[in-house]
């Protein structure tokens, strides 16, 4: 059984993340979307529970997705979940440096390979922080996040700006 992990902080989940999840889900029997609770990225826009629910909602038509939160090193979580593969995406050459180091370190520590998906060019300039900035500037987010969650992400960005 091919079981893979796609990790990220997903604050918020974007159309780019959804594209990778959809494409990766076709290549494995089970895909764990690992929601990293990363203290380096706090304060967050959305709570872990909000993000988990949103990912579940936007992937509800995919039968082999499970969303699980984790803390600590991603590789330890991958081993705990007994996955065979880590999935990451490359949006541009600038992602490569960090990804190369991370994939090498993770392989040394666990023997696990990382499989890279090229981001669809439509989404290659999107990041969660960009989406947060656009929302907090009062612009709607239809081009950046799945339609089912746009309203909530937009309002969370607005609230964050006010508080
Ligand atoms: N489409 C849209 N956006 C994408 C994307 C895609 N295909 N791929 C990446 N991004 C965005 C993300 O939204 C994120 O945006 P942000 O920085 O504005 O929040 C940015 O690109 C970086 O993404 P990513 O590299 O996946 O960072 P991350 O923080 O979301 O998750 C983890 C990376 C999971 C490795 C990290 O947070 C973590 O958990 N680390 C734990 C410690 C660890 O294991 N470190 C590695 C040691 S070897």
XYZ file of N, CA, C and O and ligand atoms in Angstrom:
700
model
N 0.844 -1.200 0.000
C 0.000 0.000 0.000
C 0.882 1.254 0.000
O 1.793 1.375 0.802
N 0.584 2.154 -0.917
C 1.368 3.381 -0.998
C 0.683 4.478 -0.182
O -0.437 4.891 -0.489
N 1.393 4.887 0.870
C 0.819 5.899 1.758
C 1.771 7.099 1.784
O 2.973 6.915 2.025
N 1.247 8.281 1.525
C 2.119 9.454 1.404
C 1.692 10.552 2.373
O 0.545 10.594 2.826
N 2.653 11.432 2.660
C 2.385 12.583 3.537
C 2.631 13.870 2.764
O 3.698 14.042 2.167
N 1.640 14.766 2.779
C 1.837 16.112 2.230
C 1.752 17.088 3.410
O 0.664 17.355 3.916
N 2.906 17.584 3.869
C 2.903 18.452 5.051
C 2.856 19.936 4.694
O 3.290 20.342 3.614
N 2.360 20.740 5.618
C 2.356 22.189 5.418
C 1.644 22.853 6.577
O 1.062 22.172 7.429
N 1.696 24.182 6.610
C 0.975 24.883 7.690
C -0.421 25.323 7.236
O -1.291 25.551 8.066
N -0.610 25.491 5.936
C -1.949 25.712 5.358
C -2.719 26.841 6.064
O -3.868 26.655 6.471
N -2.090 27.981 6.208
C -2.726 29.088 6.935
C -2.894 30.315 6.030
O -2.161 31.278 6.186
N -3.832 30.307 5.121
C -4.896 29.328 4.880
C -4.494 28.332 3.778
O -3.523 28.562 3.046
N -5.301 27.235 3.631
C -5.134 26.385 2.454
C -5.480 27.179 1.196
O -6.405 27.990 1.216
N -4.715 26.970 0.127
C -4.921 27.753 -1.104
C -5.299 26.833 -2.274
O -5.233 25.611 -2.159
N -5.618 27.457 -3.393
C -5.887 26.677 -4.619
C -4.641 25.887 -5.033
O -4.750 24.793 -5.573
N -3.479 26.451 -4.750
C -2.232 25.746 -5.075
C -2.094 24.474 -4.248
O -1.704 23.422 -4.774
N -2.398 24.567 -2.946
C -2.337 23.361 -2.108
C -3.341 22.310 -2.609
O -3.028 21.125 -2.696
N -4.550 22.786 -2.921
C -5.588 21.842 -3.359
C -5.161 21.124 -4.644
O -5.373 19.917 -4.793
N -4.547 21.857 -5.547
C -4.081 21.257 -6.801
C -3.080 20.121 -6.518
O -3.177 19.043 -7.103
N -2.149 20.377 -5.594
C -1.154 19.328 -5.272
C -1.848 18.137 -4.609
O -1.570 16.974 -4.932
N -2.768 18.410 -3.696
C -3.473 17.313 -3.008
C -4.220 16.448 -4.036
O -4.157 15.217 -3.998
N -4.907 17.109 -4.965
C -5.667 16.351 -5.975
C -4.740 15.484 -6.820
O -5.014 14.309 -7.056
N -3.641 16.067 -7.270
C -2.732 15.315 -8.149
C -2.030 14.194 -7.380
O -1.881 13.080 -7.880
N -1.615 14.486 -6.139
C -0.907 13.465 -5.350
C -1.848 12.326 -4.971
O -1.431 11.158 -4.910
N -3.109 12.656 -4.742
C -4.057 11.616 -4.290
C -4.249 10.530 -5.359
O -4.621 9.408 -5.047
N -3.966 10.897 -6.610
C -4.114 9.913 -7.693
C -2.976 8.892 -7.704
O -3.092 7.827 -8.291
N -1.868 9.258 -7.059
C -0.680 8.395 -7.121
C -0.509 7.508 -5.893
O 0.449 6.761 -5.794
N -1.388 7.680 -4.913
C -1.212 6.841 -3.723
C -2.557 6.293 -3.248
O -3.615 6.772 -3.654
N -2.455 5.279 -2.406
C -3.695 4.696 -1.875
C -4.255 5.588 -0.773
O -5.459 5.736 -0.631
N -3.337 6.142 0.021
C -3.792 7.018 1.105
C -2.868 8.233 1.167
O -1.641 8.083 1.111
N -3.467 9.399 1.284
C -2.666 10.624 1.401
C -3.012 11.306 2.723
O -4.162 11.686 2.962
N -1.994 11.418 3.568
C -2.168 12.141 4.826
C -1.789 13.597 4.568
O -0.665 13.879 4.134
N -2.716 14.510 4.793
C -2.364 15.934 4.748
C -1.949 16.293 6.169
O -2.769 16.263 7.094
N -0.659 16.554 6.354
C -0.121 16.815 7.697
C -0.149 18.309 7.981
O 0.556 19.086 7.357
N -0.968 18.666 8.947
C -1.138 20.081 9.294
C -0.142 20.415 10.404
O -0.320 20.021 11.561
N 0.936 21.114 10.019
C 2.011 21.397 10.964
C 1.634 22.562 11.869
O 1.263 23.634 11.385
N 1.734 22.327 13.180
C 1.522 23.429 14.124
C 2.911 23.988 14.393
O 3.661 23.438 15.186
N 3.239 25.024 13.655
C 4.612 25.512 13.618
C 4.732 26.798 14.424
O 4.280 27.853 13.975
N 5.350 26.741 15.636
C 5.436 27.936 16.486
C 6.186 29.075 15.806
O 5.959 30.251 16.106
N 7.071 28.732 14.846
C 7.815 29.793 14.144
C 6.885 30.631 13.274
O 7.227 31.734 12.865
N 5.696 30.088 12.954
C 4.786 30.832 12.076
C 3.609 31.437 12.845
O 2.642 31.872 12.246
N 3.696 31.441 14.190
C 2.623 32.063 14.961
C 2.862 33.560 15.052
O 4.006 34.001 14.972
N 1.870 34.406 15.256
C 0.476 34.047 15.403
C -0.150 33.689 14.048
O 0.180 34.283 13.026
N -1.027 32.719 14.084
C -1.635 32.256 12.838
C -2.916 33.033 12.548
O -3.505 33.648 13.424
N -3.331 32.967 11.289
C -4.602 33.593 10.904
C -5.754 32.720 11.376
O -6.715 33.188 11.979
N -5.646 31.415 11.108
C -6.724 30.469 11.417
C -6.245 29.481 12.475
O -5.061 29.104 12.475
N -7.161 29.056 13.341
C -6.783 28.043 14.334
C -6.541 26.723 13.611
O -6.990 26.525 12.473
N -5.876 25.806 14.309
C -5.607 24.492 13.714
C -6.929 23.809 13.357
O -7.041 23.170 12.304
N -7.912 23.960 14.234
C -9.201 23.303 14.006
C -9.885 23.880 12.751
O -10.442 23.139 11.936
N -9.818 25.201 12.601
C -10.406 25.829 11.403
C -9.722 25.320 10.137
O -10.366 24.998 9.144
N -8.391 25.249 10.201
C -7.645 24.800 9.015
C -7.957 23.342 8.701
O -8.130 22.969 7.547
N -8.043 22.524 9.763
C -8.334 21.090 9.546
C -9.697 20.924 8.867
O -9.842 20.222 7.878
N -10.685 21.655 9.411
C -12.043 21.563 8.839
C -12.046 22.027 7.387
O -12.707 21.437 6.529
N -11.335 23.116 7.118
C -11.312 23.642 5.745
C -10.696 22.642 4.777
O -11.200 22.436 3.671
N -9.599 22.015 5.187
C -8.954 21.046 4.274
C -9.896 19.863 4.049
O -10.044 19.373 2.930
N -10.562 19.441 5.119
C -11.506 18.320 4.957
C -12.626 18.699 3.992
O -13.034 17.908 3.156
N -13.086 19.937 4.129
C -14.190 20.396 3.285
C -13.788 20.464 1.807
O -14.524 19.994 0.936
N -12.628 21.035 1.540
C -12.253 21.220 0.127
C -11.804 19.913 -0.528
O -11.671 19.842 -1.738
N -11.567 18.877 0.296
C -11.139 17.584 -0.276
C -12.212 16.505 -0.091
O -11.917 15.323 -0.254
N -13.443 16.915 0.240
C -14.452 15.910 0.613
C -14.770 14.938 -0.529
O -15.207 13.826 -0.303
N -14.511 15.375 -1.774
C -14.793 14.483 -2.908
C -13.637 13.515 -3.200
O -13.737 12.688 -4.108
N -12.564 13.618 -2.437
C -11.432 12.699 -2.647
C -11.506 11.619 -1.562
O -11.484 11.941 -0.370
N -11.587 10.348 -1.957
C -11.860 9.303 -0.974
C -10.677 8.912 -0.089
O -10.856 8.282 0.943
N -9.454 9.290 -0.480
C -8.293 8.733 0.228
C -7.472 9.769 0.997
O -6.267 9.631 1.167
N -8.151 10.839 1.468
C -7.432 11.906 2.184
C -7.765 11.859 3.672
O -8.931 11.774 4.049
N -6.731 11.961 4.509
C -6.954 12.128 5.950
C -6.143 13.344 6.385
O -4.983 13.489 5.979
N -6.758 14.201 7.195
C -6.042 15.385 7.675
C -5.662 15.147 9.141
O -6.514 14.826 9.957
N -4.361 15.286 9.433
C -3.890 15.028 10.798
C -2.947 16.166 11.201
O -2.055 16.535 10.435
N -3.143 16.720 12.403
C -2.238 17.785 12.862
C -1.016 17.162 13.545
O -1.099 16.067 14.103
N 0.088 17.887 13.488
C 1.282 17.394 14.184
C 2.153 18.554 14.667
O 2.068 19.662 14.147
N 2.976 18.233 15.677
C 3.986 19.184 16.137
C 5.339 18.489 16.005
O 5.396 17.277 15.825
N 6.402 19.257 16.112
C 7.734 18.650 16.049
C 8.181 18.444 14.617
O 7.627 19.044 13.682
N 9.158 17.576 14.452
C 9.738 17.381 13.117
C 8.793 16.604 12.206
O 8.209 15.602 12.603
N 8.710 17.084 10.981
C 7.836 16.440 10.001
C 8.254 14.986 9.763
O 7.413 14.101 9.610
N 9.570 14.729 9.783
C 10.030 13.371 9.494
C 9.597 12.382 10.588
O 9.271 11.227 10.309
N 9.561 12.857 11.832
C 9.112 11.979 12.922
C 7.631 11.654 12.764
O 7.197 10.532 13.013
N 6.884 12.663 12.342
C 5.456 12.438 12.100
C 5.276 11.448 10.939
O 4.432 10.550 10.993
N 6.107 11.597 9.907
C 6.019 10.691 8.746
C 6.276 9.245 9.186
O 5.575 8.320 8.770
N 7.276 9.068 10.051
C 7.602 7.705 10.525
C 6.469 7.159 11.393
O 6.074 6.006 11.268
N 5.947 8.049 12.249
C 4.837 7.637 13.137
C 3.623 7.183 12.313
O 2.957 6.213 12.648
N 3.391 7.878 11.211
C 2.234 7.547 10.359
C 2.523 6.386 9.392
O 1.660 5.979 8.632
N 3.785 5.943 9.400
C 4.216 4.822 8.548
C 3.945 5.079 7.062
O 3.386 4.219 6.356
N 4.293 6.299 6.630
C 4.132 6.600 5.206
C 5.351 6.080 4.438
O 6.410 5.840 5.016
N 5.199 5.890 3.123
C 6.316 5.443 2.287
C 6.985 6.611 1.569
O 8.030 6.445 0.950
N 6.329 7.778 1.611
C 6.742 8.859 0.714
C 6.325 10.207 1.303
O 5.257 10.307 1.910
N 7.175 11.207 1.075
C 6.794 12.581 1.445
C 6.544 13.344 0.142
O 7.323 13.215 -0.811
N 5.469 14.115 0.112
C 5.142 14.909 -1.084
C 5.420 16.382 -0.781
O 4.977 16.908 0.246
N 6.128 17.040 -1.706
C 6.314 18.490 -1.587
C 6.089 19.097 -2.967
O 6.082 18.381 -3.978
N 5.926 20.423 -2.994
C 5.758 21.041 -4.310
C 6.831 22.097 -4.533
O 7.337 22.693 -3.582
N 7.162 22.289 -5.807
C 8.128 23.329 -6.174
C 7.388 24.358 -7.013
O 6.807 24.012 -8.046
N 7.388 25.594 -6.547
C 6.695 26.641 -7.308
C 7.658 27.374 -8.224
O 7.284 27.885 -9.254
N 8.890 27.483 -7.808
C 9.894 28.224 -8.600
C 11.263 27.724 -8.174
O 11.384 27.016 -7.168
N 12.278 28.137 -8.926
C 13.642 27.695 -8.609
C 14.018 28.102 -7.182
O 14.781 27.407 -6.499
N 13.447 29.214 -6.715
C 13.796 29.695 -5.373
C 13.365 28.723 -4.271
O 13.895 28.758 -3.165
N 12.409 27.847 -4.558
C 12.008 26.850 -3.550
C 13.047 25.742 -3.408
O 13.086 25.025 -2.405
N 13.886 25.586 -4.447
C 14.721 24.395 -4.541
C 15.751 24.270 -3.415
O 15.945 23.188 -2.851
N 16.385 25.396 -3.091
C 17.464 25.380 -2.094
C 16.989 24.767 -0.774
O 17.576 23.814 -0.252
N 15.885 25.301 -0.272
C 15.332 24.829 0.997
C 14.862 23.377 0.870
O 15.128 22.533 1.731
N 14.192 23.087 -0.229
C 13.628 21.745 -0.401
C 14.726 20.693 -0.530
O 14.579 19.575 -0.034
N 15.816 21.066 -1.208
C 16.935 20.135 -1.376
C 17.500 19.754 -0.006
O 17.703 18.576 0.299
N 17.724 20.777 0.845
C 18.278 20.510 2.184
C 17.312 19.665 3.001
O 17.717 18.721 3.688
N 16.035 20.009 2.921
C 15.061 19.297 3.748
C 14.923 17.839 3.291
O 14.903 16.930 4.107
N 14.844 17.645 1.978
C 14.686 16.273 1.461
C 15.914 15.431 1.822
O 15.781 14.261 2.211
N 17.112 16.023 1.725
C 18.332 15.266 2.050
C 18.349 14.906 3.528
O 18.638 13.760 3.895
N 18.041 15.896 4.385
C 18.050 15.637 5.834
C 17.012 14.578 6.187
O 17.298 13.643 6.948
N 15.854 14.687 5.599
C 14.802 13.725 5.924
C 15.161 12.321 5.462
O 14.874 11.333 6.136
N 15.828 12.230 4.322
C 16.215 10.901 3.816
C 17.290 10.281 4.714
O 17.260 9.102 5.021
N 18.236 11.158 5.171
C 19.283 10.662 6.087
C 18.662 10.132 7.367
O 19.042 9.111 7.899
N 17.681 10.884 7.885
C 17.111 10.519 9.193
C 16.178 9.317 9.127
O 15.993 8.621 10.111
N 15.553 9.109 7.948
C 14.468 8.121 7.922
C 14.525 7.140 6.753
O 13.805 6.145 6.764
N 15.317 7.475 5.738
C 15.300 6.654 4.520
C 14.131 6.998 3.610
O 14.009 6.436 2.522
N 13.295 7.922 4.041
C 12.110 8.262 3.230
C 12.480 9.173 2.059
O 13.239 10.129 2.214
N 11.931 8.863 0.912
C 12.135 9.698 -0.271
C 11.093 10.821 -0.293
O 9.989 10.647 0.222
N 11.466 11.933 -0.934
C 10.510 13.028 -1.147
C 10.210 13.111 -2.635
O 11.127 13.132 -3.459
N 8.932 13.154 -2.947
C 8.517 13.272 -4.353
C 8.026 14.707 -4.572
O 7.186 15.199 -3.807
N 8.571 15.363 -5.609
C 8.207 16.772 -5.860
C 7.236 16.907 -7.013
O 7.457 16.329 -8.082
N 6.208 17.685 -6.794
C 5.285 18.054 -7.865
C 5.606 19.480 -8.287
O 5.787 20.355 -7.437
N 5.662 19.699 -9.606
C 5.790 21.078 -10.084
C 4.432 21.737 -9.885
O 3.416 21.191 -10.349
N 4.419 22.893 -9.232
C 3.146 23.597 -9.058
C 2.598 23.979 -10.431
O 3.367 24.327 -11.336
N 1.295 23.898 -10.579
C 0.672 24.388 -11.804
C 1.030 25.872 -11.945
O 1.010 26.616 -10.954
N 1.333 26.278 -13.177
C 1.808 27.668 -13.333
C 0.765 28.705 -12.885
O 1.120 29.799 -12.448
N -0.512 28.317 -12.919
C -1.561 29.255 -12.451
C -1.354 29.610 -10.976
O -1.767 30.647 -10.520
N -0.751 28.653 -10.241
C -0.649 28.837 -8.790
C 0.791 29.042 -8.321
O 1.061 29.036 -7.122
N 1.708 29.220 -9.253
C 3.111 29.194 -8.856
C 3.542 30.454 -8.100
O 4.634 30.492 -7.560
N 2.691 31.451 -8.067
C 3.049 32.684 -7.326
C 2.254 32.836 -6.044
O 2.345 33.864 -5.374
N 1.449 31.834 -5.733
C 0.606 31.953 -4.530
C 1.361 31.441 -3.301
O 2.050 30.440 -3.368
N 1.220 32.148 -2.190
C 1.638 31.590 -0.901
C 0.574 31.989 0.115
O -0.201 32.925 -0.119
N 0.557 31.296 1.233
C -0.458 31.606 2.238
C -0.286 33.029 2.771
O -1.265 33.735 3.013
N 0.973 33.467 2.954
C 1.153 34.822 3.503
C 0.686 35.884 2.501
O 0.126 36.915 2.901
N 0.878 35.618 1.221
C 0.377 36.554 0.201
C -1.154 36.655 0.296
O -1.728 37.752 0.265
N -1.798 35.508 0.456
C -3.267 35.493 0.562
C -3.713 36.283 1.803
O -4.657 37.073 1.750
N -2.991 36.085 2.910
C -3.346 36.817 4.140
C -3.232 38.329 3.922
O -4.076 39.096 4.353
N -2.166 38.727 3.248
C -1.963 40.168 3.002
C -3.058 40.743 2.108
O -3.576 41.820 2.367
N -3.403 40.007 1.059
C -4.418 40.489 0.117
C -5.762 40.630 0.837
O -6.458 41.636 0.706
N -6.097 39.627 1.652
C -7.361 39.669 2.408
C -7.370 40.804 3.415
O -8.371 41.513 3.558
N -6.241 41.012 4.083
C -6.236 42.067 5.109
C -6.276 43.451 4.464
O -6.664 44.425 5.096
N -5.924 43.511 3.188
C -6.039 44.782 2.459
C -7.449 45.007 1.916
O -7.692 45.986 1.202
N -8.368 44.095 2.223
C -9.769 44.297 1.850
C -10.162 43.714 0.502
O -11.271 43.946 0.029
N -9.270 42.962 -0.132
C -9.589 42.381 -1.447
C -10.113 40.957 -1.288
O -9.611 40.206 -0.439
N -11.093 40.609 -2.101
C -11.648 39.257 -2.049
C -10.611 38.259 -2.563
O -9.678 38.619 -3.306
N -10.811 36.979 -2.187
C -9.750 35.990 -2.387
C -10.130 34.864 -3.341
O -9.543 33.790 -3.318
N -11.153 35.140 -4.193
C -11.675 34.083 -5.077
C -10.603 33.468 -5.979
O -10.699 32.307 -6.352
N -9.591 34.260 -6.366
C -8.566 33.722 -7.275
C -7.493 32.914 -6.539
O -6.588 32.379 -7.171
N -7.569 32.892 -5.227
C -6.461 32.312 -4.462
C -6.824 31.127 -3.573
O -5.988 30.277 -3.299
N -8.063 31.100 -3.077
C -8.449 29.991 -2.184
C -9.714 29.325 -2.731
O -10.479 29.955 -3.469
N -9.956 28.060 -2.391
C -11.154 27.386 -2.894
C -12.422 28.130 -2.486
O -12.501 28.692 -1.379
N -13.414 28.130 -3.387
C -14.611 28.949 -3.179
C -15.357 28.609 -1.881
O -15.895 29.491 -1.223
N -15.310 27.320 -1.471
C -16.044 26.925 -0.257
C -15.525 27.624 0.998
O -16.241 27.716 1.990
N -14.261 28.070 0.982
C -13.699 28.640 2.210
C -13.398 30.143 2.074
O -12.937 30.765 3.020
N -13.654 30.701 0.889
C -13.259 32.099 0.628
C -13.827 33.052 1.671
O -13.113 33.889 2.234
N -15.126 32.944 1.920
C -15.818 33.846 2.852
C -15.123 33.847 4.233
O -14.825 34.895 4.795
N -14.848 32.643 4.740
C -14.252 32.532 6.076
C -12.819 33.068 6.113
O -12.430 33.748 7.058
N -12.057 32.775 5.063
C -10.666 33.250 5.057
C -10.643 34.778 4.926
O -9.902 35.468 5.624
N -11.530 35.291 4.064
C -11.588 36.752 3.883
C -11.945 37.430 5.211
O -11.285 38.382 5.623
N -12.970 36.927 5.888
C -13.395 37.566 7.135
C -12.349 37.427 8.241
O -12.151 38.358 9.017
N -11.663 36.285 8.264
C -10.594 36.122 9.260
C -9.480 37.139 8.998
O -8.939 37.739 9.928
N -9.153 37.384 7.722
C -8.093 38.356 7.389
C -8.518 39.759 7.816
O -7.714 40.548 8.323
N -9.800 40.053 7.616
C -10.319 41.373 7.978
C -10.272 41.571 9.493
O -9.865 42.608 9.986
N -10.682 40.518 10.218
C -10.715 40.584 11.680
C -9.310 40.774 12.225
O -9.081 41.552 13.139
N -8.376 40.079 11.638
C -6.980 40.162 12.069
C -6.473 41.594 11.900
O -5.737 42.111 12.731
N -6.900 42.230 10.809
C -6.443 43.593 10.525
C -6.963 44.557 11.594
O -6.267 45.436 12.059
N -8.216 44.315 12.008
C -8.858 45.217 12.964
C -8.309 45.008 14.377
O -8.067 45.946 15.105
N -8.031 43.721 14.739
C -7.619 43.453 16.133
C -6.189 43.917 16.400
O -5.397 44.108 15.535
N 0.632 26.257 -3.743
C 0.463 27.346 -3.010
N 1.269 27.713 -1.992
C 2.290 26.904 -1.720
C 2.532 25.738 -2.425
C 1.650 25.428 -3.493
N 1.804 24.345 -4.249
N 3.619 25.155 -1.922
C 4.028 25.929 -0.937
N 3.231 26.987 -0.804
C 3.373 28.108 0.118
C 2.833 27.839 1.486
O 1.511 28.299 1.602
C 3.759 28.619 2.370
O 3.329 29.960 2.469
P 3.701 30.863 3.734
O 5.188 30.734 3.973
O 3.322 32.189 3.298
O 2.904 30.313 4.888
C 5.071 28.658 1.614
O 4.741 28.356 0.288
C 6.044 27.657 2.100
O 5.409 26.395 2.076
P 6.009 25.177 2.847
O 7.447 25.064 2.540
O 5.144 23.984 2.621
O 5.976 25.675 4.352
P 5.035 25.322 5.487
O 5.419 26.116 6.656
O 3.648 25.437 5.014
O 5.364 23.799 5.837
C 6.905 22.270 6.954
C 6.676 23.252 5.822
C 5.752 21.334 7.069
C 8.147 21.471 6.660
C 7.195 23.049 8.226
O 6.295 24.055 8.523
C 7.258 22.150 9.437
O 6.359 21.597 9.944
N 8.373 22.021 9.953
C 8.548 21.186 11.121
C 9.968 21.148 11.357
C 10.644 20.326 10.276
O 10.404 19.166 10.107
N 11.549 21.010 9.560
C 12.319 20.384 8.541
C 13.599 19.912 9.122
S 14.511 18.935 7.963
